[in-house]
Backbone as JSON Lines, residues from 0, in Angstrom:
{"i":0,"aa":"X","n":[-4.65,17.59,-3.18],"ca":[-4.05,18.43,-4.19],"c":[-3.99,19.86,-3.68]}
{"i":1,"aa":"X","n":[-2.85,20.48,-3.88],"ca":[-2.64,21.84,-3.4],"c":[-3.32,22.85,-4.32]}
{"i":2,"aa":"X","n":[-4.0,23.83,-3.71],"ca":[-4.71,24.86,-4.46],"c":[-3.71,25.89,-5.01]}
{"i":3,"aa":"X","n":[-3.84,26.2,-6.27],"ca":[-2.99,27.22,-6.88],"c":[-3.74,28.54,-6.77]}
{"i":4,"aa":"X","n":[-3.07,29.56,-6.24],"ca":[-3.7,30.85,-6.05],"c":[-3.8,31.63,-7.35]}
{"i":5,"aa":"X","n":[-4.41,32.79,-7.23],"ca":[-4.58,33.67,-8.39],"c":[-3.36,34.54,-8.68]}
{"i":6,"aa":"X","n":[-2.41,34.58,-7.76],"ca":[-1.28,35.49,-7.91],"c":[-0.54,35.32,-9.24]}
{"i":7,"aa":"X","n":[-0.17,34.08,-9.66],"ca":[0.54,33.98,-10.95],"c":[-0.27,34.51,-12.12]}
{"i":8,"aa":"X","n":[-1.57,34.24,-12.14],"ca":[-2.42,34.72,-13.24],"c":[-2.51,36.24,-13.24]}
{"i":9,"aa":"X","n":[-2.7,36.82,-12.07],"ca":[-2.8,38.28,-11.98],"c":[-1.46,38.92,-12.34]}
{"i":10,"aa":"X","n":[-0.36,38.31,-11.91],"ca":[0.97,38.84,-12.24],"c":[1.2,38.83,-13.74]}
{"i":11,"aa":"X","n":[0.86,37.73,-14.39],"ca":[1.0,37.67,-15.85],"c":[0.1,38.69,-16.54]}
{"i":12,"aa":"X","n":[-1.12,38.85,-16.06],"ca":[-2.04,39.83,-16.63],"c":[-1.48,41.24,-16.47]}
{"i":13,"aa":"X","n":[-0.98,41.57,-15.29],"ca":[-0.45,42.91,-15.03],"c":[0.78,43.19,-15.91]}
{"i":14,"aa":"X","n":[1.69,42.21,-16.02],"ca":[2.85,42.42,-16.89],"c":[2.45,42.46,-18.36]}
{"i":15,"aa":"X","n":[1.4,41.72,-18.74],"ca":[0.89,41.82,-20.12],"c":[0.39,43.21,-20.43]}
{"i":16,"aa":"X","n":[-0.35,43.8,-19.5],"ca":[-0.84,45.18,-19.68],"c":[0.34,46.15,-19.71]}
{"i":17,"aa":"X","n":[1.32,45.92,-18.84],"ca":[2.53,46.77,-18.79],"c":[3.27,46.73,-20.13]}
{"i":18,"aa":"X","n":[3.47,45.53,-20.67],"ca":[4.18,45.4,-21.95],"c":[3.35,45.93,-23.11]}
{"i":19,"aa":"X","n":[2.03,45.85,-23.0],"ca":[1.17,46.44,-24.03],"c":[1.38,47.96,-24.08]}
{"i":20,"aa":"X","n":[1.42,48.6,-22.91],"ca":[1.71,50.04,-22.87],"c":[3.08,50.32,-23.47]}
{"i":21,"aa":"X","n":[4.05,49.45,-23.18],"ca":[5.4,49.66,-23.69],"c":[5.45,49.52,-25.21]}
{"i":22,"aa":"X","n":[4.78,48.53,-25.75],"ca":[4.8,48.31,-27.2],"c":[4.04,49.38,-27.97]}
{"i":23,"aa":"X","n":[2.99,49.92,-27.38],"ca":[2.23,50.97,-28.06],"c":[2.8,52.36,-27.79]}
{"i":24,"aa":"X","n":[3.86,52.42,-27.01],"ca":[4.52,53.69,-26.66],"c":[3.56,54.66,-26.0]}
{"i":25,"aa":"X","n":[2.64,54.16,-25.23],"ca":[1.69,55.01,-24.5],"c":[2.37,55.51,-23.23]}
{"i":26,"aa":"X","n":[2.87,56.72,-23.3],"ca":[3.6,57.32,-22.18],"c":[2.6,58.05,-21.3]}
{"i":27,"aa":"X","n":[2.08,57.38,-20.26],"ca":[1.09,57.99,-19.38],"c":[1.76,58.98,-18.43]}
{"i":28,"aa":"X","n":[2.91,58.59,-17.88],"ca":[3.67,59.47,-17.0],"c":[5.14,59.13,-17.12]}
{"i":29,"aa":"X","n":[5.99,60.07,-16.7],"ca":[7.43,59.88,-16.78],"c":[7.85,58.79,-15.8]}
{"i":30,"aa":"X","n":[8.63,57.85,-16.25],"ca":[9.07,56.75,-15.41],"c":[8.24,55.5,-15.57]}
{"i":31,"aa":"X","n":[7.33,55.49,-16.56],"ca":[6.46,54.33,-16.76],"c":[7.26,53.1,-17.17]}
{"i":32,"aa":"X","n":[8.29,53.28,-17.95],"ca":[9.06,52.14,-18.45],"c":[10.39,52.03,-17.73]}
{"i":33,"aa":"X","n":[10.35,51.9,-16.42],"ca":[11.56,51.75,-15.62],"c":[11.45,50.49,-14.77]}
{"i":34,"aa":"X","n":[12.58,50.08,-14.21],"ca":[12.56,48.89,-13.37],"c":[11.76,49.13,-12.1]}
{"i":35,"aa":"X","n":[11.66,50.39,-11.66],"ca":[10.86,50.69,-10.47],"c":[9.38,50.41,-10.72]}
{"i":36,"aa":"X","n":[8.96,50.58,-11.94],"ca":[7.56,50.3,-12.28],"c":[7.27,48.81,-12.16]}
{"i":37,"aa":"X","n":[8.28,47.97,-12.35],"ca":[8.09,46.53,-12.16],"c":[7.74,46.23,-10.7]}
{"i":38,"aa":"X","n":[8.34,46.96,-9.77],"ca":[7.98,46.79,-8.36],"c":[6.51,47.13,-8.13]}
{"i":39,"aa":"X","n":[6.05,48.2,-8.77],"ca":[4.66,48.62,-8.62],"c":[3.73,47.57,-9.22]}
{"i":40,"aa":"X","n":[4.09,47.02,-10.38],"ca":[3.26,45.99,-11.03],"c":[3.17,44.75,-10.15]}
{"i":41,"aa":"X","n":[4.28,44.31,-9.57],"ca":[4.26,43.14,-8.7],"c":[3.44,43.43,-7.45]}
{"i":42,"aa":"X","n":[3.59,44.62,-6.89],"ca":[2.81,45.0,-5.71],"c":[1.32,45.04,-6.0]}
{"i":43,"aa":"X","n":[0.94,45.6,-7.14],"ca":[-0.47,45.61,-7.54],"c":[-1.0,44.19,-7.72]}
{"i":44,"aa":"X","n":[-0.16,43.31,-8.25],"ca":[-0.57,41.91,-8.41],"c":[-0.84,41.27,-7.05]}
{"i":45,"aa":"X","n":[0.01,41.57,-6.07],"ca":[-0.23,41.07,-4.71],"c":[-1.57,41.56,-4.18]}
{"i":46,"aa":"X","n":[-1.81,42.87,-4.32],"ca":[-3.04,43.44,-3.77],"c":[-4.29,42.92,-4.48]}
{"i":47,"aa":"X","n":[-4.24,42.84,-5.79],"ca":[-5.42,42.39,-6.54],"c":[-5.72,40.92,-6.25]}
{"i":48,"aa":"X","n":[-4.69,40.07,-6.3],"ca":[-4.94,38.64,-6.03],"c":[-5.37,38.43,-4.59]}
{"i":49,"aa":"X","n":[-4.79,39.17,-3.66],"ca":[-5.2,39.06,-2.25],"c":[-6.63,39.51,-2.04]}
{"i":50,"aa":"X","n":[-7.02,40.58,-2.73],"ca":[-8.39,41.06,-2.62],"c":[-9.38,40.04,-3.21]}
{"i":51,"aa":"X","n":[-9.03,39.45,-4.34],"ca":[-9.93,38.5,-4.98],"c":[-10.05,37.2,-4.16]}
{"i":52,"aa":"X","n":[-8.97,36.81,-3.48],"ca":[-8.98,35.59,-2.68],"c":[-9.31,35.85,-1.21]}
{"i":53,"aa":"X","n":[-9.5,37.11,-0.85],"ca":[-9.74,37.51,0.54],"c":[-8.59,37.04,1.45]}
{"i":54,"aa":"X","n":[-7.37,37.24,0.96],"ca":[-6.17,36.86,1.7],"c":[-5.5,38.13,2.22]}
{"i":55,"aa":"X","n":[-5.6,38.37,3.53],"ca":[-5.08,39.59,4.13],"c":[-3.56,39.61,4.22]}
{"i":56,"aa":"X","n":[-2.92,38.46,4.08],"ca":[-1.46,38.41,4.21],"c":[-0.74,39.02,3.01]}
{"i":57,"aa":"X","n":[-1.43,39.33,1.93],"ca":[-0.78,39.93,0.76],"c":[-0.8,41.44,0.78]}
{"i":58,"aa":"X","n":[-1.5,42.04,1.75],"ca":[-1.62,43.49,1.77],"c":[-0.28,44.15,2.09]}
{"i":59,"aa":"X","n":[0.42,43.66,3.1],"ca":[1.69,44.28,3.5],"c":[2.75,44.18,2.41]}
{"i":60,"aa":"X","n":[3.04,42.99,1.84],"ca":[4.06,42.97,0.78],"c":[3.65,43.78,-0.45]}
{"i":61,"aa":"X","n":[2.36,43.77,-0.8],"ca":[1.91,44.55,-1.94],"c":[2.1,46.04,-1.72]}
{"i":62,"aa":"X","n":[1.75,46.5,-0.51],"ca":[1.91,47.92,-0.19],"c":[3.38,48.32,-0.16]}
{"i":63,"aa":"X","n":[4.22,47.46,0.4],"ca":[5.66,47.77,0.46],"c":[6.25,47.86,-0.95]}
{"i":64,"aa":"X","n":[5.9,46.93,-1.83],"ca":[6.45,46.97,-3.19],"c":[5.95,48.2,-3.96]}
{"i":65,"aa":"X","n":[4.67,48.51,-3.84],"ca":[4.15,49.7,-4.52],"c":[4.81,50.96,-3.95]}
{"i":66,"aa":"X","n":[4.92,51.04,-2.63],"ca":[5.53,52.21,-2.0],"c":[6.99,52.37,-2.39]}
{"i":67,"aa":"X","n":[7.73,51.28,-2.43],"ca":[9.14,51.36,-2.84],"c":[9.26,51.81,-4.29]}
{"i":68,"aa":"X","n":[8.41,51.28,-5.14],"ca":[8.44,51.7,-6.54],"c":[8.16,53.17,-6.7]}
{"i":69,"aa":"X","n":[7.11,53.65,-6.06],"ca":[6.76,55.08,-6.14],"c":[7.88,55.93,-5.56]}
{"i":70,"aa":"X","n":[8.43,55.49,-4.41],"ca":[9.51,56.26,-3.78],"c":[10.74,56.33,-4.69]}
{"i":71,"aa":"X","n":[11.12,55.21,-5.28],"ca":[12.32,55.2,-6.12],"c":[12.11,55.97,-7.43]}
{"i":72,"aa":"X","n":[10.87,56.09,-7.88],"ca":[10.61,56.89,-9.08],"c":[10.67,58.38,-8.76]}
{"i":73,"aa":"X","n":[10.04,58.8,-7.65],"ca":[9.89,60.22,-7.38],"c":[10.94,60.84,-6.47]}
{"i":74,"aa":"X","n":[11.71,60.05,-5.76],"ca":[12.72,60.62,-4.86],"c":[13.75,61.49,-5.6]}
{"i":75,"aa":"X","n":[14.27,61.07,-6.75],"ca":[15.23,61.95,-7.44],"c":[14.58,63.15,-8.13]}
{"i":76,"aa":"X","n":[13.27,63.09,-8.36],"ca":[12.61,64.14,-9.14],"c":[11.99,65.24,-8.29]}
{"i":77,"aa":"X","n":[11.61,64.93,-7.05],"ca":[10.93,65.9,-6.2],"c":[11.89,66.28,-5.06]}
{"i":78,"aa":"X","n":[12.24,67.56,-5.01],"ca":[13.24,68.0,-4.03],"c":[12.75,67.91,-2.59]}
{"i":79,"aa":"X","n":[11.45,67.99,-2.37],"ca":[10.93,67.95,-1.0],"c":[10.53,66.55,-0.55]}
{"i":80,"aa":"X","n":[10.86,65.54,-1.36],"ca":[10.5,64.16,-1.02],"c":[11.27,63.72,0.22]}
{"i":81,"aa":"X","n":[10.65,63.01,1.15],"ca":[11.33,62.58,2.38],"c":[12.5,61.65,2.11]}
{"i":82,"aa":"X","n":[13.42,61.58,3.08],"ca":[14.61,60.74,2.94],"c":[14.22,59.27,2.94]}
{"i":83,"aa":"X","n":[15.19,58.42,2.6],"ca":[14.92,56.98,2.47],"c":[14.4,56.37,3.77]}
{"i":84,"aa":"X","n":[15.09,56.62,4.89],"ca":[14.69,55.96,6.13],"c":[13.28,56.37,6.56]}
{"i":85,"aa":"X","n":[12.97,57.63,6.44],"ca":[11.64,58.1,6.8],"c":[10.59,57.51,5.87]}
{"i":86,"aa":"X","n":[10.86,57.5,4.6],"ca":[9.87,57.0,3.64],"c":[9.66,55.51,3.8]}
{"i":87,"aa":"X","n":[10.72,54.75,4.04],"ca":[10.57,53.31,4.23],"c":[9.68,53.01,5.43]}
{"i":88,"aa":"X","n":[9.88,53.75,6.52],"ca":[9.04,53.55,7.7],"c":[7.59,53.96,7.42]}
{"i":89,"aa":"X","n":[7.39,55.02,6.67],"ca":[6.02,55.43,6.32],"c":[5.33,54.38,5.44]}
{"i":90,"aa":"X","n":[6.07,53.8,4.51],"ca":[5.52,52.76,3.65],"c":[5.1,51.55,4.49]}
{"i":91,"aa":"X","n":[5.96,51.15,5.41],"ca":[5.63,50.02,6.28],"c":[4.42,50.36,7.16]}
{"i":92,"aa":"X","n":[4.37,51.6,7.66],"ca":[3.23,52.01,8.49],"c":[1.92,51.97,7.69]}
{"i":93,"aa":"X","n":[1.96,52.41,6.44],"ca":[0.76,52.36,5.61],"c":[0.35,50.91,5.36]}
{"i":94,"aa":"X","n":[1.33,50.04,5.09],"ca":[1.03,48.63,4.89],"c":[0.42,47.99,6.14]}
{"i":95,"aa":"X","n":[0.99,48.32,7.3],"ca":[0.43,47.8,8.55],"c":[-0.97,48.34,8.8]}
{"i":96,"aa":"X","n":[-1.18,49.62,8.48],"ca":[-2.5,50.22,8.67],"c":[-3.55,49.57,7.76]}
{"i":97,"aa":"X","n":[-3.2,49.36,6.5],"ca":[-4.14,48.71,5.58],"c":[-4.44,47.28,6.01]}
{"i":98,"aa":"X","n":[-3.42,46.58,6.51],"ca":[-3.64,45.22,7.01],"c":[-4.54,45.24,8.24]}
{"i":99,"aa":"X","n":[-4.3,46.19,9.14],"ca":[-5.12,46.25,10.35],"c":[-6.56,46.67,10.05]}
{"i":100,"aa":"X","n":[-6.76,47.52,9.06],"ca":[-8.12,47.88,8.66],"c":[-8.84,46.65,8.1]}
{"i":101,"aa":"X","n":[-8.11,45.85,7.34],"ca":[-8.71,44.67,6.75],"c":[-8.99,43.58,7.78]}
{"i":102,"aa":"X","n":[-8.08,43.41,8.75],"ca":[-8.25,42.36,9.76],"c":[-8.93,42.87,11.02]}
{"i":103,"aa":"X","n":[-9.06,44.18,11.15],"ca":[-9.67,44.84,12.32],"c":[-8.89,44.6,13.61]}
{"i":104,"aa":"X","n":[-7.57,44.4,13.5],"ca":[-6.68,44.27,14.66],"c":[-5.34,44.91,14.31]}
{"i":105,"aa":"X","n":[-4.6,45.31,15.34],"ca":[-3.23,45.77,15.15],"c":[-3.07,47.21,14.73]}
{"i":106,"aa":"X","n":[-4.0,48.08,15.08],"ca":[-3.88,49.49,14.71],"c":[-2.7,50.16,15.4]}
{"i":107,"aa":"X","n":[-2.43,49.78,16.64],"ca":[-1.42,50.48,17.44],"c":[-0.03,50.35,16.83]}
{"i":108,"aa":"X","n":[0.28,49.21,16.23],"ca":[1.6,49.02,15.63],"c":[1.82,49.99,14.47]}
{"i":109,"aa":"X","n":[0.82,50.15,13.64],"ca":[0.97,51.06,12.5],"c":[1.1,52.5,12.96]}
{"i":110,"aa":"X","n":[0.37,52.87,13.99],"ca":[0.46,54.24,14.52],"c":[1.84,54.49,15.11]}
{"i":111,"aa":"X","n":[2.38,53.52,15.85],"ca":[3.7,53.68,16.46],"c":[4.78,53.81,15.39]}
{"i":112,"aa":"X","n":[4.73,52.98,14.36],"ca":[5.73,53.06,13.28],"c":[5.62,54.4,12.56]}
{"i":113,"aa":"X","n":[4.39,54.87,12.31],"ca":[4.2,56.15,11.63],"c":[4.7,57.31,12.48]}
{"i":114,"aa":"X","n":[4.4,57.3,13.78],"ca":[4.88,58.36,14.67],"c":[6.41,58.37,14.75]}
{"i":115,"aa":"X","n":[7.0,57.19,14.75],"ca":[8.46,57.11,14.77],"c":[9.04,57.68,13.47]}
{"i":116,"aa":"X","n":[8.4,57.41,12.34],"ca":[8.85,57.96,11.06],"c":[8.74,59.49,11.07]}
{"i":117,"aa":"X","n":[7.64,60.01,11.6],"ca":[7.5,61.47,11.7],"c":[8.57,62.07,12.62]}
{"i":118,"aa":"X","n":[8.86,61.4,13.71],"ca":[9.89,61.89,14.62],"c":[11.24,61.95,13.93]}
{"i":119,"aa":"X","n":[11.6,60.9,13.19],"ca":[12.88,60.9,12.48],"c":[12.9,62.0,11.41]}
{"i":120,"aa":"X","n":[11.77,62.17,10.71],"ca":[11.72,63.16,9.64],"c":[11.86,64.59,10.17]}
{"i":121,"aa":"X","n":[11.22,64.89,11.28],"ca":[11.22,66.26,11.8],"c":[12.22,66.49,12.93]}
{"i":122,"aa":"X","n":[13.07,65.53,13.23],"ca":[14.02,65.67,14.33],"c":[14.96,66.86,14.14]}
{"i":123,"aa":"X","n":[15.56,66.98,12.96],"ca":[16.49,68.09,12.7],"c":[15.78,69.44,12.77]}
{"i":124,"aa":"X","n":[14.58,69.53,12.2],"ca":[13.82,70.77,12.26],"c":[13.47,71.14,13.7]}
{"i":125,"aa":"X","n":[13.12,70.15,14.48],"ca":[12.8,70.37,15.89],"c":[14.01,70.91,16.64]}
{"i":126,"aa":"X","n":[15.15,70.31,16.41],"ca":[16.37,70.77,17.08],"c":[16.76,72.18,16.62]}
{"i":127,"aa":"X","n":[16.57,72.49,15.34],"ca":[16.89,73.83,14.85],"c":[15.94,74.87,15.42]}
{"i":128,"aa":"X","n":[14.67,74.53,15.54],"ca":[13.73,75.5,16.11],"c":[14.01,75.74,17.59]}
{"i":129,"aa":"X","n":[14.45,74.71,18.29],"ca":[14.83,74.92,19.69],"c":[16.09,75.77,19.8]}
{"i":130,"aa":"X","n":[17.02,75.59,18.89],"ca":[18.25,76.38,18.91],"c":[18.0,77.84,18.56]}
{"i":131,"aa":"X","n":[16.95,78.13,17.81],"ca":[16.72,79.5,17.38],"c":[16.18,80.38,18.51]}
{"i":132,"aa":"X","n":[15.66,79.82,19.53],"ca":[15.14,80.6,20.66],"c":[16.31,80.99,21.58]}
{"i":133,"aa":"X","n":[16.42,82.28,21.88],"ca":[17.56,82.79,22.65],"c":[17.64,82.21,24.05]}
{"i":134,"aa":"X","n":[16.53,82.11,24.77],"ca":[16.59,81.63,26.15],"c":[16.9,80.14,26.23]}
{"i":135,"aa":"X","n":[16.67,79.4,25.13],"ca":[16.94,77.96,25.15],"c":[18.36,77.62,24.74]}
{"i":136,"aa":"X","n":[19.05,78.56,24.1],"ca":[20.37,78.26,23.55],"c":[21.35,77.81,24.62]}
{"i":137,"aa":"X","n":[21.41,78.52,25.73],"ca":[22.37,78.17,26.78],"c":[22.02,76.81,27.4]}
{"i":138,"aa":"X","n":[20.76,76.56,27.64],"ca":[20.37,75.3,28.24],"c":[20.63,74.13,27.28]}
{"i":139,"aa":"X","n":[20.33,74.32,26.01],"ca":[20.55,73.26,25.03],"c":[22.03,72.98,24.89]}
{"i":140,"aa":"X","n":[22.85,74.02,24.86],"ca":[24.28,73.82,24.7],"c":[24.89,73.04,25.85]}
{"i":141,"aa":"X","n":[24.33,73.18,27.04],"ca":[24.87,72.44,28.17],"c":[24.24,71.06,28.32]}
{"i":142,"aa":"X","n":[22.97,70.92,27.94],"ca":[22.26,69.66,28.15],"c":[22.25,68.79,26.9]}
{"i":143,"aa":"X","n":[22.32,69.39,25.72],"ca":[22.18,68.66,24.47],"c":[23.16,67.49,24.34]}
{"i":144,"aa":"X","n":[24.46,67.66,24.62],"ca":[25.35,66.5,24.48],"c":[24.97,65.34,25.39]}
{"i":145,"aa":"X","n":[24.29,65.61,26.49],"ca":[23.88,64.55,27.4],"c":[22.54,63.94,27.01]}
{"i":146,"aa":"X","n":[21.62,64.76,26.53],"ca":[20.24,64.31,26.31],"c":[20.01,63.77,24.9]}
{"i":147,"aa":"X","n":[20.53,64.41,23.88],"ca":[20.22,64.06,22.49],"c":[20.55,62.6,22.18]}
{"i":148,"aa":"X","n":[21.7,62.06,22.6],"ca":[21.93,60.64,22.29],"c":[20.95,59.7,23.0]}
{"i":149,"aa":"X","n":[20.28,60.17,24.04],"ca":[19.37,59.32,24.79],"c":[17.91,59.43,24.35]}
{"i":150,"aa":"X","n":[17.58,60.41,23.5],"ca":[16.18,60.66,23.15],"c":[15.59,59.5,22.36]}
{"i":151,"aa":"X","n":[16.23,59.11,21.26],"ca":[15.66,58.05,20.44],"c":[15.6,56.71,21.17]}
{"i":152,"aa":"X","n":[16.66,56.27,21.89],"ca":[16.52,55.02,22.64],"c":[15.44,55.08,23.71]}
{"i":153,"aa":"X","n":[15.29,56.24,24.36],"ca":[14.26,56.36,25.39],"c":[12.87,56.23,24.79]}
{"i":154,"aa":"X","n":[12.66,56.83,23.64],"ca":[11.35,56.72,22.97],"c":[11.08,55.27,22.57]}
{"i":155,"aa":"X","n":[12.1,54.58,22.04],"ca":[11.91,53.18,21.67],"c":[11.59,52.32,22.89]}
{"i":156,"aa":"X","n":[12.27,52.56,24.01],"ca":[12.03,51.79,25.23],"c":[10.63,52.05,25.76]}
{"i":157,"aa":"X","n":[10.22,53.32,25.79],"ca":[8.88,53.65,26.27],"c":[7.81,53.06,25.36]}
{"i":158,"aa":"X","n":[8.02,53.14,24.06],"ca":[7.03,52.59,23.12],"c":[6.92,51.08,23.27]}
{"i":159,"aa":"X","n":[8.07,50.39,23.38],"ca":[8.0,48.93,23.53],"c":[7.36,48.55,24.86]}
{"i":160,"aa":"X","n":[7.62,49.31,25.92],"ca":[6.98,49.05,27.21],"c":[5.47,49.24,27.13]}
{"i":161,"aa":"X","n":[5.05,50.28,26.42],"ca":[3.61,50.52,26.26],"c":[2.95,49.39,25.47]}
{"i":162,"aa":"X","n":[3.64,48.89,24.45],"ca":[3.09,47.78,23.67],"c":[2.96,46.53,24.53]}
{"i":163,"aa":"X","n":[3.99,46.23,25.32],"ca":[3.95,45.04,26.19],"c":[2.81,45.17,27.19]}
{"i":164,"aa":"X","n":[2.65,46.33,27.82],"ca":[1.56,46.52,28.77],"c":[0.2,46.39,28.09]}
{"i":165,"aa":"X","n":[0.07,46.94,26.89],"ca":[-1.18,46.87,26.15],"c":[-1.51,45.41,25.8]}
{"i":166,"aa":"X","n":[-0.48,44.66,25.36],"ca":[-0.71,43.27,24.99],"c":[-1.05,42.41,26.21]}
{"i":167,"aa":"X","n":[-0.4,42.65,27.36],"ca":[-0.72,41.92,28.58],"c":[-2.14,42.21,29.04]}
{"i":168,"aa":"X","n":[-2.54,43.46,28.92],"ca":[-3.89,43.86,29.32],"c":[-4.92,43.16,28.46]}
{"i":169,"aa":"X","n":[-4.67,43.09,27.15],"ca":[-5.61,42.44,26.24],"c":[-5.64,40.93,26.43]}
{"i":170,"aa":"X","n":[-4.51,40.31,26.8],"ca":[-4.46,38.87,27.03],"c":[-5.25,38.48,28.28]}
{"i":171,"aa":"X","n":[-5.13,39.3,29.32],"ca":[-5.79,38.96,30.59],"c":[-7.28,39.17,30.54]}
{"i":172,"aa":"X","n":[-7.77,40.03,29.63],"ca":[-9.22,40.27,29.58],"c":[-9.92,39.46,28.54]}
């Protein structure tokens, strides 16, 4: 007989609490009664049931759903909130980090995804700060059309090469 997990029970409990707040009109924060909050409730259900069953495979989907819900609630309201692509990568990096903390393996993947998200987020600022320096302007104007399209692919190639070397080193030892 197949074992039924706790996820359905926790999901029903979480939605019961959610609807209780809705029926009592308890407005804890703005955006509590939105479809984005449903993503957060489902994500919390993943995390709670995974924690109770000691199932590490629920950490990543739970974190992604909670992160997407929070991002979709606050992105239109906070002017300094990061863009979608950066935030999605940060959410995945946090999920990978929480999974690696729980399983005690795979830290490097979460760090690489997070660093890539930071690079994407600050790329325009970095280019603007380089352009603002007078001695760099001439060099950037001549080299930028050649180098800028190659920066992101080069970083991806170097990062994937480092991962492959790291994995081969760990396999052989």
